[in-house]
Amino acid sequence: MKLLEQRIQKDGRVLGDDILKVDTFLNHQVDPELMQDLGEAFAQAFAKYKIDKVVTVESSGIAPALFTGLALHVPVIFARKNKSLTLPDDVYTADVYSFTKQTTNHIMIDHRFLNRGENILLIDDFLANGQAISGLLDISHQAGTYVVGVGIVIEKAFQKGRAILDAQGIDVVSLARISNFENGQVVFATE
Ligand code: G4P
């Protein structure tokens, strides 16, 4: 998506070898108009499916997921990251290890919000090592829902997340694909 690539070039900051900081429009301050464009792009990309719900993980997945739900006219669910060790019984849970932060989060979704047989679309802000999406796939499996596809705002194609999803035959759409960082500059993958 050209508009997103231009915004990343303009406002993104490369940190070290593998981190892109986009806190001026996605991860801290959020640009609602851009989010709306992203939501419409995801809705269009997955228009061939019947989608019952959009599912993401808090916190940075919520903004693009919300606008995708708005464009598709379906509810949006965000998995919560539970900081306490005691989990209620009536939730689906998965462990998500963050390579970036070197912590493990328990993510959870209440049983009431996912029903067996529903088609769900997963949305997230970044695809890096694929841990967050793998956690949502695990929860979807527990709930008996079907993941029609995965929509990613920014994919870092040089990390292993995409290969993990491709190996499972999942339909992945990334609105911006970064092939690498070169001298502090973002290089986009040409598909
Ligand atoms: P994953 O997202 O593919 O699972 O990979 P990883 O374990 O590396 O990512 C852990 C967290 O770091 C995720 O956020 C992910 O969105 C974020 N992240 C990964 N790469 C980048 C990057 O280049 N730039 C930025 N800004 N974030 C990155 P999270 O822990 O779920 O946190 P949040 O959604 O609450 O912000």
PDB file of N, CA and C in Angstrom, residues 36-140:
ATOM      1  N   GLN A  36      -8.185   4.262   9.140  1.00  0.00           N
ATOM      2  CA  GLN A  36      -9.395   4.004   8.358  1.00  0.00           C
ATOM      3  C   GLN A  36      -9.035   3.468   6.973  1.00  0.00           C
ATOM      4  N   ASP A  37      -7.999   4.066   6.368  1.00  0.00           N
ATOM      5  CA  ASP A  37      -7.542   3.575   5.057  1.00  0.00           C
ATOM      6  C   ASP A  37      -7.043   2.125   5.167  1.00  0.00           C
ATOM      7  N   LEU A  38      -6.325   1.841   6.263  1.00  0.00           N
ATOM      8  CA  LEU A  38      -5.816   0.472   6.443  1.00  0.00           C
ATOM      9  C   LEU A  38      -6.984  -0.507   6.599  1.00  0.00           C
ATOM     10  N   GLY A  39      -7.975  -0.104   7.392  1.00  0.00           N
ATOM     11  CA  GLY A  39      -9.143  -0.965   7.615  1.00  0.00           C
ATOM     12  C   GLY A  39      -9.869  -1.256   6.307  1.00  0.00           C
ATOM     13  N   GLU A  40      -9.994  -0.235   5.478  1.00  0.00           N
ATOM     14  CA  GLU A  40     -10.682  -0.438   4.197  1.00  0.00           C
ATOM     15  C   GLU A  40      -9.850  -1.331   3.273  1.00  0.00           C
ATOM     16  N   ALA A  41      -8.534  -1.168   3.323  1.00  0.00           N
ATOM     17  CA  ALA A  41      -7.659  -2.018   2.495  1.00  0.00           C
ATOM     18  C   ALA A  41      -7.768  -3.488   2.925  1.00  0.00           C
ATOM     19  N   PHE A  42      -7.816  -3.728   4.227  1.00  0.00           N
ATOM     20  CA  PHE A  42      -7.966  -5.117   4.693  1.00  0.00           C
ATOM     21  C   PHE A  42      -9.334  -5.671   4.288  1.00  0.00           C
ATOM     22  N   ALA A  43     -10.371  -4.844   4.451  1.00  0.00           N
ATOM     23  CA  ALA A  43     -11.725  -5.312   4.111  1.00  0.00           C
ATOM     24  C   ALA A  43     -11.788  -5.710   2.637  1.00  0.00           C
ATOM     25  N   GLN A  44     -11.134  -4.905   1.799  1.00  0.00           N
ATOM     26  CA  GLN A  44     -11.120  -5.184   0.358  1.00  0.00           C
ATOM     27  C   GLN A  44     -10.305  -6.454   0.060  1.00  0.00           C
ATOM     28  N   ALA A  45      -9.164  -6.572   0.729  1.00  0.00           N
ATOM     29  CA  ALA A  45      -8.281  -7.717   0.470  1.00  0.00           C
ATOM     30  C   ALA A  45      -8.938  -9.051   0.843  1.00  0.00           C
ATOM     31  N   PHE A  46      -9.815  -9.012   1.852  1.00  0.00           N
ATOM     32  CA  PHE A  46     -10.429 -10.257   2.309  1.00  0.00           C
ATOM     33  C   PHE A  46     -11.914 -10.326   1.942  1.00  0.00           C
ATOM     34  N   ALA A  47     -12.311  -9.500   0.950  1.00  0.00           N
ATOM     35  CA  ALA A  47     -13.735  -9.408   0.583  1.00  0.00           C
ATOM     36  C   ALA A  47     -14.294 -10.736   0.091  1.00  0.00           C
ATOM     37  N   LYS A  48     -13.430 -11.632  -0.391  1.00  0.00           N
ATOM     38  CA  LYS A  48     -13.928 -12.904  -0.939  1.00  0.00           C
ATOM     39  C   LYS A  48     -14.403 -13.876   0.145  1.00  0.00           C
ATOM     40  N   TYR A  49     -14.120 -13.561   1.396  1.00  0.00           N
ATOM     41  CA  TYR A  49     -14.529 -14.453   2.487  1.00  0.00           C
ATOM     42  C   TYR A  49     -15.741 -13.901   3.216  1.00  0.00           C
ATOM     43  N   LYS A  50     -16.492 -14.822   3.791  1.00  0.00           N
ATOM     44  CA  LYS A  50     -17.535 -14.412   4.740  1.00  0.00           C
ATOM     45  C   LYS A  50     -16.842 -14.345   6.099  1.00  0.00           C
ATOM     46  N   ILE A  51     -16.808 -13.163   6.686  1.00  0.00           N
ATOM     47  CA  ILE A  51     -16.089 -12.981   7.953  1.00  0.00           C
ATOM     48  C   ILE A  51     -17.086 -12.622   9.049  1.00  0.00           C
ATOM     49  N   ASP A  52     -17.017 -13.364  10.145  1.00  0.00           N
ATOM     50  CA  ASP A  52     -17.944 -13.100  11.250  1.00  0.00           C
ATOM     51  C   ASP A  52     -17.360 -12.132  12.273  1.00  0.00           C
ATOM     52  N   LYS A  53     -16.040 -12.214  12.482  1.00  0.00           N
ATOM     53  CA  LYS A  53     -15.415 -11.376  13.501  1.00  0.00           C
ATOM     54  C   LYS A  53     -13.972 -11.067  13.135  1.00  0.00           C
ATOM     55  N   VAL A  54     -13.520  -9.918  13.617  1.00  0.00           N
ATOM     56  CA  VAL A  54     -12.105  -9.560  13.485  1.00  0.00           C
ATOM     57  C   VAL A  54     -11.481  -9.742  14.864  1.00  0.00           C
ATOM     58  N   VAL A  55     -10.295 -10.356  14.897  1.00  0.00           N
ATOM     59  CA  VAL A  55      -9.636 -10.637  16.182  1.00  0.00           C
ATOM     60  C   VAL A  55      -8.206 -10.118  16.154  1.00  0.00           C
ATOM     61  N   THR A  56      -7.796  -9.476  17.257  1.00  0.00           N
ATOM     62  CA  THR A  56      -6.428  -8.970  17.372  1.00  0.00           C
ATOM     63  C   THR A  56      -5.930  -9.166  18.797  1.00  0.00           C
ATOM     64  N   VAL A  57      -4.748  -8.609  19.094  1.00  0.00           N
ATOM     65  CA  VAL A  57      -4.188  -8.641  20.452  1.00  0.00           C
ATOM     66  C   VAL A  57      -3.979  -7.197  20.890  1.00  0.00           C
ATOM     67  N   GLU A  58      -4.254  -6.918  22.166  1.00  0.00           N
ATOM     68  CA  GLU A  58      -3.966  -5.564  22.634  1.00  0.00           C
ATOM     69  C   GLU A  58      -2.446  -5.347  22.654  1.00  0.00           C
ATOM     70  N   SER A  59      -1.912  -4.145  22.533  1.00  0.00           N
ATOM     71  CA  SER A  59      -2.684  -2.944  22.390  1.00  0.00           C
ATOM     72  C   SER A  59      -2.629  -2.393  20.956  1.00  0.00           C
ATOM     73  N   SER A  60      -1.494  -2.556  20.288  1.00  0.00           N
ATOM     74  CA  SER A  60      -1.339  -1.832  19.014  1.00  0.00           C
ATOM     75  C   SER A  60      -2.109  -2.440  17.848  1.00  0.00           C
ATOM     76  N   GLY A  61      -2.632  -3.647  18.020  1.00  0.00           N
ATOM     77  CA  GLY A  61      -3.451  -4.227  16.956  1.00  0.00           C
ATOM     78  C   GLY A  61      -4.850  -3.643  16.929  1.00  0.00           C
ATOM     79  N   ILE A  62      -5.244  -2.999  18.034  1.00  0.00           N
ATOM     80  CA  ILE A  62      -6.655  -2.604  18.172  1.00  0.00           C
ATOM     81  C   ILE A  62      -7.065  -1.562  17.126  1.00  0.00           C
ATOM     82  N   ALA A  63      -6.229  -0.551  16.908  1.00  0.00           N
ATOM     83  CA  ALA A  63      -6.641   0.521  15.986  1.00  0.00           C
ATOM     84  C   ALA A  63      -6.889   0.002  14.568  1.00  0.00           C
ATOM     85  N   PRO A  64      -5.938  -0.700  13.942  1.00  0.00           N
ATOM     86  CA  PRO A  64      -6.245  -1.204  12.596  1.00  0.00           C
ATOM     87  C   PRO A  64      -7.376  -2.231  12.591  1.00  0.00           C
ATOM     88  N   ALA A  65      -7.467  -3.044  13.653  1.00  0.00           N
ATOM     89  CA  ALA A  65      -8.536  -4.057  13.708  1.00  0.00           C
ATOM     90  C   ALA A  65      -9.903  -3.390  13.790  1.00  0.00           C
ATOM     91  N   LEU A  66      -9.987  -2.322  14.574  1.00  0.00           N
ATOM     92  CA  LEU A  66     -11.271  -1.640  14.753  1.00  0.00           C
ATOM     93  C   LEU A  66     -11.790  -1.096  13.424  1.00  0.00           C
ATOM     94  N   PHE A  67     -10.894  -0.490  12.652  1.00  0.00           N
ATOM     95  CA  PHE A  67     -11.339   0.069  11.367  1.00  0.00           C
ATOM     96  C   PHE A  67     -11.626  -1.037  10.347  1.00  0.00           C
ATOM     97  N   THR A  68     -10.992  -2.175  10.500  1.00  0.00           N
ATOM     98  CA  THR A  68     -11.319  -3.308   9.622  1.00  0.00           C
ATOM     99  C   THR A  68     -12.724  -3.813   9.953  1.00  0.00           C
ATOM    100  N   GLY A  69     -13.001  -3.915  11.249  1.00  0.00           N
ATOM    101  CA  GLY A  69     -14.343  -4.331  11.680  1.00  0.00           C
ATOM    102  C   GLY A  69     -15.407  -3.354  11.209  1.00  0.00           C
ATOM    103  N   LEU A  70     -15.056  -2.063  11.265  1.00  0.00           N
ATOM    104  CA  LEU A  70     -16.001  -1.031  10.811  1.00  0.00           C
ATOM    105  C   LEU A  70     -16.301  -1.205   9.320  1.00  0.00           C
ATOM    106  N   ALA A  71     -15.249  -1.436   8.533  1.00  0.00           N
ATOM    107  CA  ALA A  71     -15.425  -1.594   7.084  1.00  0.00           C
ATOM    108  C   ALA A  71     -16.196  -2.876   6.754  1.00  0.00           C
ATOM    109  N   LEU A  72     -16.019  -3.903   7.581  1.00  0.00           N
ATOM    110  CA  LEU A  72     -16.689  -5.183   7.315  1.00  0.00           C
ATOM    111  C   LEU A  72     -18.043  -5.291   8.026  1.00  0.00           C
ATOM    112  N   HIS A  73     -18.309  -4.341   8.915  1.00  0.00           N
ATOM    113  CA  HIS A  73     -19.544  -4.354   9.722  1.00  0.00           C
ATOM    114  C   HIS A  73     -19.639  -5.607  10.590  1.00  0.00           C
ATOM    115  N   VAL A  74     -18.525  -5.938  11.237  1.00  0.00           N
ATOM    116  CA  VAL A  74     -18.532  -7.100  12.144  1.00  0.00           C
ATOM    117  C   VAL A  74     -17.862  -6.687  13.469  1.00  0.00           C
ATOM    118  N   PRO A  75     -18.114  -7.418  14.548  1.00  0.00           N
ATOM    119  CA  PRO A  75     -17.484  -7.084  15.828  1.00  0.00           C
ATOM    120  C   PRO A  75     -15.972  -7.314  15.807  1.00  0.00           C
ATOM    121  N   VAL A  76     -15.311  -6.599  16.692  1.00  0.00           N
ATOM    122  CA  VAL A  76     -13.849  -6.723  16.846  1.00  0.00           C
ATOM    123  C   VAL A  76     -13.558  -7.210  18.268  1.00  0.00           C
ATOM    124  N   ILE A  77     -12.720  -8.226  18.364  1.00  0.00           N
ATOM    125  CA  ILE A  77     -12.334  -8.752  19.684  1.00  0.00           C
ATOM    126  C   ILE A  77     -10.835  -8.563  19.834  1.00  0.00           C
ATOM    127  N   PHE A  78     -10.407  -8.034  20.965  1.00  0.00           N
ATOM    128  CA  PHE A  78      -8.957  -8.034  21.195  1.00  0.00           C
ATOM    129  C   PHE A  78      -8.632  -8.964  22.348  1.00  0.00           C
ATOM    130  N   ALA A  79      -7.660  -9.834  22.114  1.00  0.00           N
ATOM    131  CA  ALA A  79      -7.183 -10.704  23.186  1.00  0.00           C
ATOM    132  C   ALA A  79      -6.518  -9.819  24.224  1.00  0.00           C
ATOM    133  N   ARG A  80      -6.805 -10.101  25.475  1.00  0.00           N
ATOM    134  CA  ARG A  80      -6.212  -9.326  26.558  1.00  0.00           C
ATOM    135  C   ARG A  80      -4.942 -10.004  27.013  1.00  0.00           C
ATOM    136  N   LYS A  81      -4.011  -9.187  27.458  1.00  0.00           N
ATOM    137  CA  LYS A  81      -2.779  -9.727  28.036  1.00  0.00           C
ATOM    138  C   LYS A  81      -2.975  -9.729  29.541  1.00  0.00           C
ATOM    139  N   ASN A  82      -3.050 -10.924  30.098  1.00  0.00           N
ATOM    140  CA  ASN A  82      -3.321 -11.008  31.528  1.00  0.00           C
ATOM    141  C   ASN A  82      -2.032 -10.948  32.314  1.00  0.00           C
ATOM    142  N   LYS A  83      -1.957  -9.996  33.174  1.00  0.00           N
ATOM    143  CA  LYS A  83      -0.724  -9.854  33.954  1.00  0.00           C
ATOM    144  C   LYS A  83      -0.750 -10.690  35.228  1.00  0.00           C
ATOM    145  N   SER A  84      -1.910 -11.152  35.637  1.00  0.00           N
ATOM    146  CA  SER A  84      -1.939 -11.940  36.874  1.00  0.00           C
ATOM    147  C   SER A  84      -1.791 -13.422  36.540  1.00  0.00           C
ATOM    148  N   LEU A  85      -1.407 -14.215  37.507  1.00  0.00           N
ATOM    149  CA  LEU A  85      -1.191 -15.643  37.263  1.00  0.00           C
ATOM    150  C   LEU A  85      -2.486 -16.429  37.393  1.00  0.00           C
ATOM    151  N   THR A  86      -3.486 -15.841  38.016  1.00  0.00           N
ATOM    152  CA  THR A  86      -4.758 -16.547  38.168  1.00  0.00           C
ATOM    153  C   THR A  86      -5.678 -16.170  37.023  1.00  0.00           C
ATOM    154  N   LEU A  87      -6.016 -17.153  36.236  1.00  0.00           N
ATOM    155  CA  LEU A  87      -6.876 -16.901  35.080  1.00  0.00           C
ATOM    156  C   LEU A  87      -8.269 -17.405  35.375  1.00  0.00           C
ATOM    157  N   PRO A  88      -9.276 -16.672  34.947  1.00  0.00           N
ATOM    158  CA  PRO A  88     -10.634 -17.209  35.094  1.00  0.00           C
ATOM    159  C   PRO A  88     -10.793 -18.481  34.263  1.00  0.00           C
ATOM    160  N   ASP A  89     -11.778 -19.299  34.599  1.00  0.00           N
ATOM    161  CA  ASP A  89     -11.942 -20.599  33.925  1.00  0.00           C
ATOM    162  C   ASP A  89     -12.494 -20.468  32.513  1.00  0.00           C
ATOM    163  N   ASP A  90     -13.324 -19.453  32.324  1.00  0.00           N
ATOM    164  CA  ASP A  90     -14.092 -19.400  31.086  1.00  0.00           C
ATOM    165  C   ASP A  90     -13.388 -18.590  30.001  1.00  0.00           C
ATOM    166  N   VAL A  91     -12.086 -18.784  29.860  1.00  0.00           N
ATOM    167  CA  VAL A  91     -11.334 -18.083  28.819  1.00  0.00           C
ATOM    168  C   VAL A  91     -10.450 -19.065  28.054  1.00  0.00           C
ATOM    169  N   TYR A  92     -10.243 -18.761  26.779  1.00  0.00           N
ATOM    170  CA  TYR A  92      -9.227 -19.467  26.001  1.00  0.00           C
ATOM    171  C   TYR A  92      -7.919 -18.716  26.231  1.00  0.00           C
ATOM    172  N   THR A  93      -6.818 -19.438  26.413  1.00  0.00           N
ATOM    173  CA  THR A  93      -5.546 -18.754  26.669  1.00  0.00           C
ATOM    174  C   THR A  93      -4.441 -19.328  25.784  1.00  0.00           C
ATOM    175  N   ALA A  94      -3.427 -18.510  25.575  1.00  0.00           N
ATOM    176  CA  ALA A  94      -2.214 -18.978  24.887  1.00  0.00           C
ATOM    177  C   ALA A  94      -1.044 -18.165  25.425  1.00  0.00           C
ATOM    178  N   ASP A  95       0.127 -18.753  25.388  1.00  0.00           N
ATOM    179  CA  ASP A  95       1.334 -18.037  25.794  1.00  0.00           C
ATOM    180  C   ASP A  95       1.983 -17.430  24.559  1.00  0.00           C
ATOM    181  N   VAL A  96       2.374 -16.168  24.662  1.00  0.00           N
ATOM    182  CA  VAL A  96       3.017 -15.486  23.532  1.00  0.00           C
ATOM    183  C   VAL A  96       4.358 -14.949  24.000  1.00  0.00           C
ATOM    184  N   TYR A  97       5.411 -15.512  23.452  1.00  0.00           N
ATOM    185  CA  TYR A  97       6.742 -15.025  23.818  1.00  0.00           C
ATOM    186  C   TYR A  97       7.117 -13.864  22.898  1.00  0.00           C
ATOM    187  N   SER A  98       7.557 -12.777  23.489  1.00  0.00           N
ATOM    188  CA  SER A  98       7.989 -11.630  22.692  1.00  0.00           C
ATOM    189  C   SER A  98       9.514 -11.610  22.603  1.00  0.00           C
ATOM    190  N   PHE A  99      10.034 -11.834  21.392  1.00  0.00           N
ATOM    191  CA  PHE A  99      11.489 -11.777  21.191  1.00  0.00           C
ATOM    192  C   PHE A  99      11.985 -10.345  21.384  1.00  0.00           C
ATOM    193  N   THR A 100      11.115  -9.411  20.978  1.00  0.00           N
ATOM    194  CA  THR A 100      11.503  -7.999  21.058  1.00  0.00           C
ATOM    195  C   THR A 100      11.649  -7.557  22.514  1.00  0.00           C
ATOM    196  N   LYS A 101      10.672  -7.986  23.336  1.00  0.00           N
ATOM    197  CA  LYS A 101      10.688  -7.533  24.733  1.00  0.00           C
ATOM    198  C   LYS A 101      11.241  -8.585  25.691  1.00  0.00           C
ATOM    199  N   GLN A 102      11.459  -9.803  25.176  1.00  0.00           N
ATOM    200  CA  GLN A 102      11.963 -10.928  25.977  1.00  0.00           C
ATOM    201  C   GLN A 102      11.101 -11.200  27.202  1.00  0.00           C
ATOM    202  N   THR A 103       9.812 -11.217  26.960  1.00  0.00           N
ATOM    203  CA  THR A 103       8.856 -11.541  28.028  1.00  0.00           C
ATOM    204  C   THR A 103       7.802 -12.476  27.440  1.00  0.00           C
ATOM    205  N   THR A 104       7.128 -13.210  28.332  1.00  0.00           N
ATOM    206  CA  THR A 104       6.005 -14.037  27.871  1.00  0.00           C
ATOM    207  C   THR A 104       4.711 -13.442  28.395  1.00  0.00           C
ATOM    208  N   ASN A 105       3.762 -13.253  27.497  1.00  0.00           N
ATOM    209  CA  ASN A 105       2.430 -12.791  27.893  1.00  0.00           C
ATOM    210  C   ASN A 105       1.444 -13.941  27.767  1.00  0.00           C
ATOM    211  N   HIS A 106       0.539 -14.028  28.740  1.00  0.00           N
ATOM    212  CA  HIS A 106      -0.600 -14.928  28.566  1.00  0.00           C
ATOM    213  C   HIS A 106      -1.663 -14.076  27.892  1.00  0.00           C
ATOM    214  N   ILE A 107      -2.127 -14.509  26.741  1.00  0.00           N
ATOM    215  CA  ILE A 107      -3.229 -13.766  26.133  1.00  0.00           C
ATOM    216  C   ILE A 107      -4.504 -14.574  26.318  1.00  0.00           C
ATOM    217  N   MET A 108      -5.616 -13.885  26.397  1.00  0.00           N
ATOM    218  CA  MET A 108      -6.864 -14.615  26.648  1.00  0.00           C
ATOM    219  C   MET A 108      -8.060 -13.949  25.986  1.00  0.00           C
ATOM    220  N   ILE A 109      -9.010 -14.798  25.608  1.00  0.00           N
ATOM    221  CA  ILE A 109     -10.293 -14.325  25.075  1.00  0.00           C
ATOM    222  C   ILE A 109     -11.410 -15.085  25.785  1.00  0.00           C
ATOM    223  N   ASP A 110     -12.372 -14.357  26.240  1.00  0.00           N
ATOM    224  CA  ASP A 110     -13.523 -14.940  26.929  1.00  0.00           C
ATOM    225  C   ASP A 110     -14.287 -15.874  25.980  1.00  0.00           C
ATOM    226  N   HIS A 111     -14.696 -17.024  26.501  1.00  0.00           N
ATOM    227  CA  HIS A 111     -15.447 -18.012  25.703  1.00  0.00           C
ATOM    228  C   HIS A 111     -16.661 -17.407  25.000  1.00  0.00           C
ATOM    229  N   ARG A 112     -17.258 -16.367  25.620  1.00  0.00           N
ATOM    230  CA  ARG A 112     -18.504 -15.814  25.062  1.00  0.00           C
ATOM    231  C   ARG A 112     -18.318 -15.172  23.705  1.00  0.00           C
ATOM    232  N   PHE A 113     -17.056 -14.780  23.390  1.00  0.00           N
ATOM    233  CA  PHE A 113     -16.878 -13.967  22.185  1.00  0.00           C
ATOM    234  C   PHE A 113     -16.432 -14.745  20.943  1.00  0.00           C
ATOM    235  N   LEU A 114     -16.173 -16.026  21.100  1.00  0.00           N
ATOM    236  CA  LEU A 114     -15.830 -16.856  19.934  1.00  0.00           C
ATOM    237  C   LEU A 114     -16.731 -18.082  19.942  1.00  0.00           C
ATOM    238  N   ASN A 115     -17.415 -18.295  18.836  1.00  0.00           N
ATOM    239  CA  ASN A 115     -18.330 -19.440  18.764  1.00  0.00           C
ATOM    240  C   ASN A 115     -17.850 -20.424  17.708  1.00  0.00           C
ATOM    241  N   ARG A 116     -17.953 -21.695  18.047  1.00  0.00           N
ATOM    242  CA  ARG A 116     -17.548 -22.769  17.134  1.00  0.00           C
ATOM    243  C   ARG A 116     -18.139 -22.534  15.741  1.00  0.00           C
ATOM    244  N   GLY A 117     -17.299 -22.695  14.706  1.00  0.00           N
ATOM    245  CA  GLY A 117     -17.792 -22.577  13.328  1.00  0.00           C
ATOM    246  C   GLY A 117     -17.718 -21.175  12.745  1.00  0.00           C
ATOM    247  N   GLU A 118     -17.405 -20.186  13.582  1.00  0.00           N
ATOM    248  CA  GLU A 118     -17.317 -18.818  13.052  1.00  0.00           C
ATOM    249  C   GLU A 118     -16.041 -18.634  12.231  1.00  0.00           C
ATOM    250  N   ASN A 119     -16.152 -17.752  11.216  1.00  0.00           N
ATOM    251  CA  ASN A 119     -14.982 -17.383  10.412  1.00  0.00           C
ATOM    252  C   ASN A 119     -14.374 -16.118  10.987  1.00  0.00           C
ATOM    253  N   ILE A 120     -13.088 -16.158  11.296  1.00  0.00           N
ATOM    254  CA  ILE A 120     -12.465 -14.964  11.873  1.00  0.00           C
ATOM    255  C   ILE A 120     -11.282 -14.504  11.029  1.00  0.00           C
ATOM    256  N   LEU A 121     -11.072 -13.192  11.075  1.00  0.00           N
ATOM    257  CA  LEU A 121      -9.929 -12.576  10.396  1.00  0.00           C
ATOM    258  C   LEU A 121      -9.008 -12.027  11.479  1.00  0.00           C
ATOM    259  N   LEU A 122      -7.737 -12.428  11.452  1.00  0.00           N
ATOM    260  CA  LEU A 122      -6.767 -11.935  12.440  1.00  0.00           C
ATOM    261  C   LEU A 122      -6.063 -10.705  11.875  1.00  0.00           C
ATOM    262  N   ILE A 123      -5.924  -9.688  12.699  1.00  0.00           N
ATOM    263  CA  ILE A 123      -5.238  -8.452  12.297  1.00  0.00           C
ATOM    264  C   ILE A 123      -4.172  -8.126  13.343  1.00  0.00           C
ATOM    265  N   ASP A 124      -2.991  -7.699  12.891  1.00  0.00           N
ATOM    266  CA  ASP A 124      -2.006  -7.205  13.864  1.00  0.00           C
ATOM    267  C   ASP A 124      -1.161  -6.103  13.233  1.00  0.00           C
ATOM    268  N   ASP A 125      -0.511  -5.332  14.087  1.00  0.00           N
ATOM    269  CA  ASP A 125       0.278  -4.206  13.586  1.00  0.00           C
ATOM    270  C   ASP A 125       1.576  -4.679  12.936  1.00  0.00           C
ATOM    271  N   PHE A 126       2.314  -5.554  13.622  1.00  0.00           N
ATOM    272  CA  PHE A 126       3.586  -6.047  13.082  1.00  0.00           C
ATOM    273  C   PHE A 126       3.565  -7.561  12.936  1.00  0.00           C
ATOM    274  N   LEU A 127       4.217  -8.053  11.898  1.00  0.00           N
ATOM    275  CA  LEU A 127       4.549  -9.480  11.841  1.00  0.00           C
ATOM    276  C   LEU A 127       6.070  -9.554  11.864  1.00  0.00           C
ATOM    277  N   ALA A 128       6.581 -10.096  12.959  1.00  0.00           N
ATOM    278  CA  ALA A 128       8.029 -10.227  13.110  1.00  0.00           C
ATOM    279  C   ALA A 128       8.353 -11.711  13.227  1.00  0.00           C
ATOM    280  N   ASN A 129       8.271 -12.219  14.450  1.00  0.00           N
ATOM    281  CA  ASN A 129       8.538 -13.646  14.644  1.00  0.00           C
ATOM    282  C   ASN A 129       7.278 -14.503  14.652  1.00  0.00           C
ATOM    283  N   GLY A 130       6.148 -13.862  14.534  1.00  0.00           N
ATOM    284  CA  GLY A 130       4.888 -14.601  14.391  1.00  0.00           C
ATOM    285  C   GLY A 130       4.316 -15.157  15.679  1.00  0.00           C
ATOM    286  N   GLN A 131       4.859 -14.726  16.790  1.00  0.00           N
ATOM    287  CA  GLN A 131       4.407 -15.310  18.062  1.00  0.00           C
ATOM    288  C   GLN A 131       2.984 -14.878  18.413  1.00  0.00           C
ATOM    289  N   ALA A 132       2.691 -13.600  18.197  1.00  0.00           N
ATOM    290  CA  ALA A 132       1.357 -13.099  18.553  1.00  0.00           C
ATOM    291  C   ALA A 132       0.293 -13.794  17.701  1.00  0.00           C
ATOM    292  N   ILE A 133       0.525 -13.879  16.396  1.00  0.00           N
ATOM    293  CA  ILE A 133      -0.457 -14.534  15.516  1.00  0.00           C
ATOM    294  C   ILE A 133      -0.557 -16.024  15.851  1.00  0.00           C
ATOM    295  N   SER A 134       0.569 -16.657  16.177  1.00  0.00           N
ATOM    296  CA  SER A 134       0.518 -18.076  16.550  1.00  0.00           C
ATOM    297  C   SER A 134      -0.339 -18.269  17.795  1.00  0.00           C
ATOM    298  N   GLY A 135      -0.250 -17.349  18.744  1.00  0.00           N
ATOM    299  CA  GLY A 135      -1.091 -17.416  19.943  1.00  0.00           C
ATOM    300  C   GLY A 135      -2.566 -17.302  19.591  1.00  0.00           C
ATOM    301  N   LEU A 136      -2.888 -16.407  18.661  1.00  0.00           N
ATOM    302  CA  LEU A 136      -4.295 -16.264  18.244  1.00  0.00           C
ATOM    303  C   LEU A 136      -4.774 -17.489  17.479  1.00  0.00           C
ATOM    304  N   LEU A 137      -3.885 -18.085  16.687  1.00  0.00           N
ATOM    305  CA  LEU A 137      -4.254 -19.320  15.967  1.00  0.00           C
ATOM    306  C   LEU A 137      -4.557 -20.439  16.965  1.00  0.00           C
ATOM    307  N   ASP A 138      -3.752 -20.497  18.018  1.00  0.00           N
ATOM    308  CA  ASP A 138      -3.956 -21.499  19.076  1.00  0.00           C
ATOM    309  C   ASP A 138      -5.336 -21.301  19.717  1.00  0.00           C
ATOM    310  N   ILE A 139      -5.650 -20.060  20.048  1.00  0.00           N
ATOM    311  CA  ILE A 139      -6.947 -19.754  20.673  1.00  0.00           C
ATOM    312  C   ILE A 139      -8.096 -20.087  19.710  1.00  0.00           C
ATOM    313  N   SER A 140      -7.907 -19.749  18.434  1.00  0.00           N
ATOM    314  CA  SER A 140      -8.944 -20.048  17.441  1.00  0.00           C
ATOM    315  C   SER A 140      -9.201 -21.552  17.367  1.00  0.00           C
TER     316      SER A 140
END
